[in-house]
Amino acid sequence: MAGLAAAFGSGAMTNSIPEFSAETQCFLITGSNTSEAHPLVATHVLEAKERGAKIIVIDPREVQIGRLADLYLRFRPGTDVAWLNGLMNVIISEGLEDRAFIEERTEGYEELRQVVMEYTPERVEEISGIPADGLREAARLYATNRPSAIIYAMGITQHTTGTDNVKSCANLAMLSGNMGIPGGGVNPLRGQNNVQGACDMGGLANVYPGYQSVTSPDIHEKFEKAWGSTSDLNVGLTVTEMIDAAGDGRLRALYVMAENPMLSDPDINHARHCLEQIEFLVVQDIFLSETAELAHVVLPGASYAEKDGTFTATDRRIQRVRKAIEPIGESRPDWEILCELAQRFTFHVSRNTQHASRGWDYPSPREIMSEIASLTPIYGGVSYERLEREGSLQWPVPAADHPGTPYLHKGKFSRGLGHFHAIHFQEAAELPDEEYPFILTTGRLMFQFHTGTMTRRSEKLEQEVPQAYVEMHPQDTVRIGLDGAKRVRVASRRGEIELGVRVTTRIRPGVVFIPFHFAEAAANALTHAALDPVAKIPEYKVCAVRVEPVG
Ligand SMILES: Nc1nc2c(c(=O)[nH]1)N[C@H]1C(S)=C(S)[C@@H](COP(=O)(O)OP(=O)(O)OC[C@H]3O[C@@H](n4cnc5c(=O)[nH]c(N)nc54)[C@H](O)[C@@H]3O)O[C@H]1N2
Ligand SMILES: Nc1nc2c(c(=O)[nH]1)N[C@H]1C(S)=C(S)[C@@H](COP(=O)(O)OP(=O)(O)OC[C@H]3O[C@@H](n4cnc5c(=O)[nH]c(N)nc54)[C@H](O)[C@@H]3O)O[C@H]1N2
Ligand SMILES: [Mo]
């Protein structure tokens, strides 16, 4: 199970969704608009509340789950490390840390303690705007109601300090002994139905399936034997790095499958410029997206309802999906398109004829899963037979007789001792100033999905929220002289858009929120493409903008 340590870094939940309703006594929810973006997970949280579990929500916007919380704290976006350190400061100052867990299962505590002792509640209030007493109350609730689960989503990760934020959440869970127990842990809610599966299958720049490192010669050899692969030992480019590489000619061809970067990437004016430099762009999508419009070749994929396979959910749960209808028109399941292309490639270019004659000829996804199991230790015991019989399996499931793993790190971390990371707070890459006085944060709405290729084709959903808008605090509308105007122009250093305005006290003064679903007023015309140095995730949650009334 070499992949497990990496898997934690990959962003899988340590625990399982059903544990929330069954076991959890306290939730710390931050950077997750749970009831709009993960309504089924929210149901488990609300069930727990009914039996008396506590809910703390720390979010710059008072999202619905915040209104239902026992304690809601609002703060300035981009200051997460500061308040997380502040929570740990209070826990240590008040002697609420789990001594036994720290001694038996962790290392690096002394370094952590030294750093967090600098983050007194009063200092954190200055940085983040969270009242010192509110922070104290949150720390006590979290540390004294065990098991406590941390739930987070994109509000934690989409920052230049995203990796620091994630490590700080892990610090907090270990400090309070909430790792390796049912109902506790650190639980990033992943986004798309199968984004966990895509990462598990090596859809990342640095790993083979099952988080097996591409830089390890042993692993390289294993895959070379199995696949006749001729790839090298280097880490590739991440999605965000590819766009820049396209812009400066290092990347000449790009194959985009099930992604619409012309709306979802940060700074789309720049992204468009880069994609236009590409010599050969292939897009495989179920609709003619904004990105497909730029492509030299468009390959029609079949949707989830038209194909067989598995989806792996955010709590590492592998589930079967079954074809409900035949693919429409000329579309074909993505795996079939890939296999046929590969067969044609290998026929022409493979120097390894033995491989060319036996590869890429799977009769169905069932046989693909057999190959996955044979090469991917965390999926080692997965088969379609078992999925039919048992319904679902949670990895790691290393062998055919292994029951699967509802929660990680029981008794022991895969790397041995859990490591505390002593981390100082750093500001976001772009802060407001006189010219661009507001912080823009972006995200989602219940009734739309991402770039809208699917939801904006649904009349019912489109009726719910047909138009783009910006959320703004009443004080700020006075500050910009809105004076009854219905529309505003929002500009950043990268671009500008015009859209409606919703006046609401849900948001903090000085901060505005724009959902990124609307092509005609694309939030990503404004966002900043600064990246986290490790995860390379863009800072979608903080940039500086100016807002002016229109008309
Ligand atoms: N209806 C619907 N559901 C979806 C999606 C969709 O498009 N539509 N997309 C799916 C996908 S792929 C994903 S990744 C998930 C995303 O799910 P979420 O991450 O829950 O959704 P977001 O709207 O991006 O915003 C997360 C929260 O972060 C808060 N936030 C903003 N800035 C900060 C900050 O600096 N720090 C912290 N701690 N919080 C901050 C926002 O106020 C918001 O409440 O949703 C999934 N579910
Ligand atoms: N400003 C801002 N930008 C963001 C974010 C944010 O919070 N703020 N969040 C980021 C996040 S977390 C995410 S996940 C991304 C999402 O960004 P994208 O993944 O680019 O957005 P989607 O609209 O989900 O695009 C998926 C594409 O896949 C197609 N598709 C759907 N099903 C299938 C299929 O079975 N086969 C094929 N071949 N195609 C299919 C859809 O038609 C669509 O064109 O956006 C990111 N961008
Ligand atoms: Mo996502």
XYZ file of C-alpha atoms and ligand atoms in Angstrom:
646
model
C 0.000 0.000 0.000
C 2.737 2.400 -0.957
C 0.182 4.830 -2.300
C -1.634 5.590 0.909
C 0.499 8.441 2.168
C 0.228 10.116 -1.190
C -3.474 9.379 -1.210
C -3.980 11.571 1.839
C -2.302 14.368 -0.061
C -4.495 13.579 -3.042
C -7.482 14.912 -1.195
C -9.524 11.839 -0.350
C -11.772 12.018 2.701
C -10.235 10.228 5.674
C -13.730 9.173 6.797
C -17.081 8.183 5.272
C -20.203 10.195 4.643
C -22.536 7.846 6.639
C -20.291 8.333 9.716
C -21.412 11.981 9.823
C -25.006 11.112 10.665
C -24.063 8.075 12.769
C -21.046 9.140 14.846
C -19.866 12.732 14.547
C -20.471 14.951 17.599
C -19.086 18.184 16.198
C -18.555 19.526 12.677
C -16.128 22.237 11.714
C -17.262 23.265 8.236
C -15.155 25.761 6.352
C -14.914 26.739 2.712
C -17.777 24.416 1.892
C -21.189 25.660 0.836
C -22.364 22.194 1.837
C -26.108 22.440 1.310
C -25.789 23.953 -2.190
C -22.760 22.066 -3.521
C -23.066 18.756 -1.612
C -26.733 18.535 -0.581
C -26.576 14.801 0.203
C -23.628 15.272 2.544
C -25.503 18.181 4.134
C -28.391 15.808 4.863
C -26.083 13.648 6.991
C -24.827 16.716 8.844
C -28.366 17.894 9.554
C -29.377 14.427 10.767
C -26.481 14.606 13.214
C -27.693 18.011 14.390
C -31.077 16.508 15.194
C -29.449 14.098 17.645
C -27.522 16.954 19.247
C -24.236 17.235 17.319
C -22.704 20.725 17.188
C -22.027 22.595 13.951
C -19.411 25.327 13.579
C -19.284 27.139 10.226
C -16.380 29.441 9.407
C -16.937 31.044 5.999
C -16.700 34.549 4.517
C -20.329 34.191 3.360
C -23.219 33.167 5.567
C -24.145 30.205 3.393
C -27.277 28.230 4.313
C -25.429 25.713 6.506
C -24.021 28.735 8.368
C -27.528 29.856 9.290
C -28.226 26.408 10.748
C -24.967 26.317 12.693
C -24.518 26.571 16.463
C -21.706 28.997 15.780
C -21.110 30.929 12.563
C -17.977 33.046 12.116
C -17.337 35.326 9.170
C -13.850 36.341 8.070
C -11.750 37.972 5.396
C -11.093 35.495 2.527
C -7.539 34.200 2.310
C -6.722 34.276 6.031
C -7.356 30.591 6.823
C -3.909 29.681 8.152
C -4.169 32.520 10.668
C -7.484 31.443 12.187
C -6.597 27.727 12.052
C -3.418 28.534 13.973
C -5.589 30.609 16.304
C -7.861 27.638 17.043
C -4.777 25.551 17.878
C -3.441 28.378 20.034
C -6.599 28.297 22.155
C -6.655 24.492 22.333
C -3.063 24.398 23.616
C -3.468 27.421 25.937
C -6.521 25.835 27.547
C -4.960 22.360 27.763
C -7.543 20.794 25.420
C -5.018 19.019 23.187
C -4.910 15.189 23.074
C -1.598 14.471 24.852
C -1.666 10.709 24.330
C -2.358 10.976 20.598
C 0.371 13.586 20.151
C 2.952 11.454 21.981
C 2.112 8.093 20.454
C 1.206 8.962 16.890
C 2.797 12.241 15.812
C 6.061 14.109 15.357
C 6.948 17.794 15.036
C 4.655 18.954 17.871
C 7.182 21.300 19.474
C 7.773 23.207 16.220
C 4.019 23.481 15.673
C 3.468 24.723 19.221
C 6.072 27.448 18.845
C 4.448 28.804 15.703
C 0.822 28.647 16.820
C 1.587 30.323 20.152
C 2.221 33.490 18.115
C -1.384 33.407 16.858
C -3.303 34.663 19.875
C -7.049 35.182 19.362
C -6.484 38.949 19.477
C -3.856 38.842 16.749
C -6.065 36.533 14.652
C -8.938 38.998 15.034
C -6.737 41.714 13.539
C -5.774 39.540 10.576
C -9.030 37.758 9.821
C -11.814 39.791 11.411
C -13.007 36.820 13.521
C -13.851 38.105 17.023
C -11.377 36.700 19.579
C -14.165 35.305 21.756
C -15.829 33.617 18.797
C -12.567 31.887 17.977
C -12.225 30.719 21.599
C -15.738 29.324 21.569
C -15.097 27.490 18.286
C -11.900 25.946 19.659
C -13.682 24.685 22.785
C -16.628 23.251 20.843
C -14.340 21.496 18.379
C -11.908 20.069 20.937
C -14.390 18.914 23.574
C -17.117 17.226 21.493
C -15.478 14.080 20.153
C -15.470 12.779 17.486
C -15.099 16.046 15.616
C -15.005 16.088 11.835
C -13.494 18.825 9.706
C -15.361 19.276 6.429
C -13.867 21.516 3.793
C -14.076 22.111 0.067
C -12.827 24.709 -2.400
C -12.807 27.630 0.044
C -9.758 25.981 1.638
C -7.912 24.733 -1.448
C -8.339 27.433 -4.118
C -5.611 29.728 -2.787
C -1.925 30.318 -3.374
C -1.686 28.968 0.203
C -4.045 26.051 -0.507
C -1.509 23.411 0.538
C -0.757 25.326 3.746
C -4.490 25.546 4.469
C -4.949 21.791 3.993
C -1.954 20.963 6.194
C -3.284 23.303 8.873
C -6.586 21.403 8.897
C -4.626 18.157 9.352
C -2.631 19.777 12.191
C -5.853 20.688 13.965
C -7.347 17.201 13.612
C -4.171 15.533 14.934
C -3.746 18.011 17.794
C -7.209 17.120 19.055
C -6.800 13.363 18.445
C -9.508 13.317 15.813
C -7.625 11.184 13.280
C -8.119 7.464 12.792
C -11.495 7.351 14.538
C -14.970 6.904 13.057
C -16.844 10.171 12.663
C -13.724 12.352 12.874
C -10.946 13.190 10.462
C -10.298 15.670 7.701
C -12.873 15.489 4.972
C -12.363 17.370 1.729
C -15.604 17.107 -0.237
C -14.547 16.494 -3.790
C -16.464 18.057 -6.595
C -17.411 16.094 -9.668
C -19.054 12.694 -9.380
C -15.887 10.892 -10.448
C -13.048 13.341 -9.812
C -11.836 10.980 -7.072
C -11.801 8.124 -9.585
C -9.939 10.241 -12.140
C -7.198 10.998 -9.592
C -7.136 7.373 -8.414
C -6.514 6.352 -12.036
C -3.470 8.598 -12.349
C -5.098 11.675 -13.873
C -2.376 13.767 -12.196
C 1.027 14.952 -13.335
C 3.129 12.849 -10.951
C 1.534 9.437 -10.436
C 0.382 6.235 -12.081
C -2.929 4.710 -10.958
C -3.183 4.340 -7.187
C -0.817 7.258 -6.452
C 2.235 5.216 -7.497
C 5.010 7.684 -8.214
C 6.184 8.150 -11.804
C 9.669 8.973 -10.521
C 10.161 5.582 -8.828
C 12.241 3.238 -11.033
C 10.571 0.137 -9.535
C 7.098 1.352 -10.286
C 8.178 2.511 -13.709
C 9.461 -0.988 -14.420
C 6.235 -2.585 -13.249
C 4.144 -0.476 -15.642
C 6.619 -0.855 -18.467
C 6.292 -4.630 -18.155
C 2.515 -4.496 -18.063
C 1.958 -1.869 -20.727
C 5.114 -1.830 -22.812
C 5.041 1.840 -21.828
C 7.779 4.061 -23.143
C 7.058 7.040 -20.905
C 9.958 8.520 -18.921
C 10.581 9.085 -15.225
C 9.692 12.776 -15.257
C 6.744 14.492 -13.638
C 4.460 16.042 -16.271
C 2.691 19.376 -16.368
C -0.442 20.070 -14.353
C -3.578 21.393 -16.082
C -2.867 24.983 -15.149
C 0.777 24.720 -16.258
C -0.287 23.315 -19.639
C -2.155 26.495 -20.524
C 0.962 28.645 -20.066
C 3.062 26.063 -21.889
C 0.634 26.293 -24.807
C 0.997 30.064 -24.785
C 4.779 30.013 -25.065
C 5.063 27.143 -27.565
C 6.350 24.417 -25.228
C 3.084 22.545 -25.746
C 2.043 22.048 -29.358
C -0.918 19.686 -29.114
C -3.588 19.334 -26.433
C -6.340 16.742 -25.964
C -9.055 18.072 -23.675
C -11.550 15.519 -22.399
C -14.603 16.551 -20.332
C -13.298 19.946 -19.352
C -14.212 23.443 -20.484
C -11.193 25.600 -19.583
C -12.413 28.506 -21.734
C -14.815 29.239 -18.876
C -13.408 27.379 -15.884
C -9.740 28.407 -15.988
C -8.588 31.509 -14.152
C -7.975 34.630 -16.292
C -9.757 33.310 -19.389
C -8.599 36.137 -21.620
C -5.097 34.822 -21.070
C -6.282 31.195 -21.401
C -7.931 31.951 -24.737
C -4.759 33.602 -25.990
C -2.749 30.511 -25.000
C -5.185 27.982 -26.469
C -5.229 29.898 -29.741
C -1.475 29.310 -30.091
C -1.920 25.534 -30.037
C -1.125 23.778 -33.304
C -3.573 20.947 -32.685
C -6.454 21.017 -30.223
C -8.778 18.024 -29.735
C -11.857 18.330 -27.525
C -13.901 15.304 -26.472
C -17.168 16.495 -24.925
C -20.855 15.700 -24.825
C -21.688 19.242 -26.014
C -20.043 21.860 -28.207
C -18.552 23.824 -25.300
C -16.737 27.184 -25.484
C -13.485 25.180 -25.596
C -14.774 22.811 -28.296
C -15.486 25.869 -30.439
C -11.714 26.506 -30.562
C -10.823 22.889 -31.405
C -9.445 21.482 -34.646
C -11.203 18.182 -33.974
C -14.231 17.543 -31.767
C -14.952 13.972 -30.650
C -18.482 13.370 -29.326
C -18.424 11.481 -26.019
C -21.422 9.710 -24.516
C -22.897 10.942 -21.236
C -23.038 9.039 -17.931
C -26.463 7.625 -18.772
C -25.224 6.076 -21.992
C -22.335 3.965 -20.715
C -21.157 1.338 -18.243
C -18.355 1.792 -15.746
C -17.659 2.921 -12.202
C -17.596 6.247 -10.404
C -15.516 6.653 -7.251
C -17.140 9.030 -4.775
C -15.405 11.498 -2.496
C -15.246 9.009 0.405
C -13.227 6.558 -1.746
C -16.367 4.559 -2.553
C -16.260 2.691 -5.854
C -19.719 2.283 -7.355
C -21.071 0.759 -10.545
C -22.846 2.932 -13.146
C -25.032 1.186 -15.679
C -26.020 2.153 -19.177
C -29.640 3.340 -19.240
C -29.935 4.283 -22.921
C -27.885 3.750 -26.083
C -25.483 6.582 -27.003
C -27.211 9.280 -29.038
C -26.080 10.126 -32.557
C -22.433 9.457 -33.329
C -21.340 9.695 -29.714
C -19.442 6.843 -28.072
C -18.319 6.095 -24.516
C -15.069 7.906 -23.714
C -13.166 4.664 -23.058
C -14.077 3.315 -26.487
C -12.880 6.477 -28.222
C -9.589 6.356 -26.293
C -9.026 2.670 -27.009
C -9.685 3.000 -30.694
C -7.391 6.009 -30.983
C -4.673 4.159 -29.063
C -5.010 1.118 -31.274
C -4.484 3.302 -34.319
C -1.484 5.017 -32.669
C 0.170 1.776 -31.589
C -0.355 0.328 -35.040
C 1.560 3.219 -36.546
C 4.188 4.174 -34.007
C 4.841 1.446 -31.453
C 8.283 -0.028 -31.592
C 7.005 -2.737 -29.300
C 5.032 -4.969 -31.645
C 4.302 -7.502 -28.950
C 2.478 -4.786 -27.036
C 0.707 -3.403 -30.070
C -0.837 -6.744 -30.835
C -2.281 -7.280 -27.368
C -3.172 -3.808 -26.092
C -6.307 -1.661 -25.951
C -8.752 -4.357 -27.037
C -10.959 -4.601 -23.932
C -14.383 -6.076 -24.689
C -15.964 -3.951 -21.906
C -15.200 -1.848 -18.799
C -15.253 -5.049 -16.703
C -11.928 -6.152 -18.227
C -10.484 -2.673 -17.733
C -11.289 -3.011 -14.025
C -9.458 -6.362 -13.905
C -6.355 -4.647 -15.265
C -6.743 -1.764 -12.794
C -6.947 -4.269 -9.926
C -3.837 -6.112 -11.111
C -1.696 -2.938 -11.187
C -3.201 -0.719 -8.468
C -2.761 -1.975 -4.894
C -5.501 0.253 -3.403
C -7.972 -1.228 -5.960
C -6.393 -4.712 -5.777
C -9.520 -6.495 -4.553
C -12.038 -4.686 -6.770
C -13.932 -6.603 -9.445
C -17.274 -6.190 -11.178
C -18.391 -9.466 -9.561
C -17.805 -7.990 -6.096
C -19.379 -4.649 -6.994
C -22.506 -6.471 -8.230
C -22.632 -8.531 -5.026
C -21.593 -5.947 -2.417
C -22.947 -2.765 -4.000
C -19.864 -0.623 -3.372
C -16.313 -0.872 -2.032
C -14.188 1.771 -0.304
C -10.466 1.770 -1.067
C -7.923 0.724 0.054
C -9.253 -2.719 -0.768
C -5.971 -4.539 -1.384
C -7.257 -8.100 -1.878
C -10.295 -10.045 -3.013
C -11.031 -11.043 0.603
C -10.418 -7.538 2.061
C -13.650 -5.774 3.114
C -12.529 -2.263 2.117
C -11.753 0.732 4.358
C -14.443 3.062 5.719
C -11.925 5.341 7.457
C -8.182 5.852 7.099
C -5.290 5.995 9.579
C -6.789 3.626 12.173
C -4.099 2.851 14.771
C -1.309 4.092 12.522
C -0.657 6.559 9.728
C 0.535 4.970 6.503
C 3.756 6.995 6.705
C 4.281 5.946 10.320
C 3.993 8.983 12.568
C 1.672 11.823 11.606
C 3.756 14.904 10.927
C 2.750 18.333 12.259
C 3.608 21.152 9.861
C 4.502 24.433 11.544
C 3.093 27.029 9.140
C 2.964 30.812 9.197
C 0.154 32.846 7.661
C 0.809 34.454 4.282
C -1.397 36.936 2.469
C -3.079 36.116 -0.852
C -1.211 37.060 -4.031
C -3.405 40.085 -4.845
C -4.942 42.282 -2.161
C -7.370 45.184 -2.544
C -5.966 48.691 -2.969
C -7.306 52.125 -3.924
C -7.828 51.244 -7.562
C -9.346 47.789 -6.937
C -10.836 48.132 -3.450
C -12.899 44.917 -3.124
C -11.965 41.287 -2.602
C -13.683 39.077 -5.198
C -14.449 35.500 -4.201
C -16.063 33.106 -6.698
C -17.935 29.828 -6.486
C -21.146 27.955 -7.134
C -24.919 28.077 -6.931
C -27.264 25.179 -6.191
C -29.074 25.349 -9.539
C -26.111 25.577 -11.906
C -23.157 23.299 -12.539
C -19.815 24.868 -13.429
C -19.660 26.169 -16.974
C -23.351 25.447 -17.512
C -22.925 23.167 -20.560
C -25.431 20.822 -18.933
C -27.523 22.849 -16.475
C -28.061 25.832 -18.738
C -29.641 23.449 -21.250
C -32.257 22.521 -18.644
C -35.227 24.890 -18.783
C -36.253 24.176 -15.194
C -32.806 24.819 -13.735
C -32.207 27.849 -15.917
C -35.485 29.381 -14.657
C -34.169 29.267 -11.088
C -31.121 31.450 -11.767
C -31.173 32.676 -15.365
C -28.684 35.505 -14.952
C -25.285 36.275 -13.584
C -25.071 38.513 -10.552
C -22.685 39.782 -7.918
C -23.481 39.589 -4.186
C -22.689 42.804 -2.332
C -23.203 44.102 1.214
C -25.598 47.099 1.593
C -22.782 49.272 3.045
C -20.719 48.647 -0.074
C -23.545 49.593 -2.432
C -23.617 52.970 -0.688
C -19.836 53.202 -0.983
C -19.958 52.734 -4.785
C -23.031 54.989 -5.193
C -25.269 52.243 -6.592
C -28.315 54.453 -5.948
C -30.954 52.062 -7.258
C -29.019 50.942 -10.348
C -29.671 47.294 -11.208
C -26.421 46.508 -13.015
C -22.739 46.972 -12.277
C -19.418 46.708 -14.067
C -16.831 44.643 -12.204
C -13.220 45.051 -13.310
C -9.916 43.514 -12.270
C -6.401 43.927 -13.649
C -7.264 41.167 -16.140
C -10.680 41.964 -17.523
C -14.175 43.287 -16.872
C -17.771 42.075 -16.980
C -21.244 43.573 -16.585
C -23.890 41.854 -14.499
C -26.799 42.205 -12.075
C -26.330 42.984 -8.394
C -27.887 41.296 -5.347
C -27.725 43.296 -2.172
C -27.340 41.011 0.841
C -25.996 40.983 4.372
C -24.947 37.339 3.805
C -21.601 38.666 2.621
C -18.978 40.594 4.529
C -18.475 44.282 3.697
C -15.446 44.679 1.442
C -16.000 41.285 -0.194
C -18.084 40.505 -3.303
C -19.101 37.080 -4.588
C -19.715 36.076 -8.222
C -20.816 32.588 -9.330
C -18.698 31.395 -12.254
C -21.433 29.627 -14.245
C -22.325 32.363 -16.724
C -20.436 32.706 -20.029
C -21.968 36.127 -20.752
C -20.504 37.526 -17.515
C -17.676 35.116 -16.827
C -16.183 35.488 -13.352
C -12.991 34.010 -14.735
C -12.465 37.058 -16.909
C -11.545 38.667 -13.568
C -9.779 35.960 -11.539
C -6.065 35.801 -10.913
C -4.004 32.901 -12.291
C -1.570 32.879 -9.346
C -0.921 29.258 -8.319
C -0.222 27.357 -5.129
C 3.455 26.371 -5.476
C 2.823 22.704 -4.606
C -0.671 21.770 -5.786
C -0.654 24.324 -8.655
C -4.280 25.175 -7.903
C -5.284 28.737 -8.892
C -6.344 31.409 -6.426
C -10.019 31.438 -7.491
C -11.108 32.568 -4.038
C -9.232 35.880 -3.746
C -8.455 38.710 -6.148
C -8.935 42.479 -6.193
C -11.738 44.163 -8.149
C -13.465 47.515 -8.683
C -17.285 47.747 -8.888
C -19.151 50.626 -10.583
C -22.843 51.180 -11.285
C -23.937 50.984 -14.933
C -26.578 53.322 -16.378
N -24.902 22.809 -7.566
C -23.606 22.558 -7.756
N -22.957 21.653 -6.975
C -21.645 21.405 -7.174
C -20.903 22.028 -8.226
C -21.617 22.983 -9.036
O -21.037 23.607 -9.959
N -22.947 23.211 -8.770
N -19.572 21.746 -8.408
C -18.983 20.583 -7.747
C -17.504 20.744 -7.640
S -16.491 20.240 -8.928
C -16.906 21.190 -6.507
S -15.196 21.321 -6.443
C -17.703 21.458 -5.299
C -17.279 22.759 -4.631
O -18.041 22.949 -3.478
P -17.749 24.184 -2.545
O -16.298 24.333 -2.336
O -18.610 24.053 -1.347
O -18.296 25.416 -3.444
P -17.765 26.915 -3.716
O -18.978 27.704 -4.101
O -16.618 26.906 -4.624
O -17.275 27.577 -2.363
C -16.958 27.066 -1.201
C -17.156 28.004 -0.035
O -15.925 28.671 0.199
C -16.207 29.906 0.777
N -15.001 30.729 0.720
C -14.697 31.760 -0.104
N -13.467 32.257 0.182
C -12.974 31.535 1.224
C -11.751 31.565 1.979
O -10.849 32.373 1.769
N -11.597 30.627 2.966
C -12.589 29.723 3.262
N -12.374 28.865 4.258
N -13.758 29.701 2.585
C -13.949 30.580 1.568
C -17.418 30.377 -0.001
O -18.108 31.394 0.666
C -18.222 29.085 -0.134
O -19.120 28.923 0.932
O -19.083 21.525 -5.599
C -19.571 20.420 -6.350
N -20.995 20.524 -6.354
N -13.796 31.245 -10.743
C -13.824 29.943 -10.459
N -13.437 29.050 -11.379
C -13.450 27.725 -11.087
C -13.843 27.262 -9.807
C -14.256 28.228 -8.848
O -14.647 27.912 -7.706
N -14.214 29.555 -9.205
N -13.821 25.910 -9.530
C -12.922 25.055 -10.293
C -13.311 23.649 -10.098
S -13.243 23.009 -8.506
C -13.663 22.833 -11.103
S -13.945 21.169 -10.792
C -13.700 23.342 -12.473
C -14.766 22.728 -13.352
O -14.468 23.102 -14.660
P -14.807 22.209 -15.903
O -14.572 20.772 -15.598
O -14.103 22.803 -17.061
O -16.374 22.524 -15.986
P -17.598 21.653 -16.445
O -18.656 22.613 -16.873
O -17.953 20.672 -15.396
O -16.998 20.959 -17.721
C -17.012 19.643 -17.946
C -17.202 19.390 -19.440
O -17.369 17.987 -19.596
C -18.493 17.714 -20.409
N -18.957 16.367 -20.035
C -19.848 16.002 -19.094
N -19.956 14.655 -19.031
C -19.101 14.139 -19.944
C -18.736 12.794 -20.338
O -19.225 11.803 -19.803
N -17.796 12.685 -21.319
C -17.220 13.770 -21.921
N -16.300 13.559 -22.864
N -17.556 15.045 -21.572
C -18.456 15.225 -20.593
C -19.427 18.874 -20.176
O -20.299 19.077 -21.261
C -18.457 20.051 -19.975
O -18.158 20.714 -21.186
O -13.897 24.759 -12.461
C -12.873 25.419 -11.784
N -13.035 26.841 -12.031
Mo -14.195 20.895 -8.493
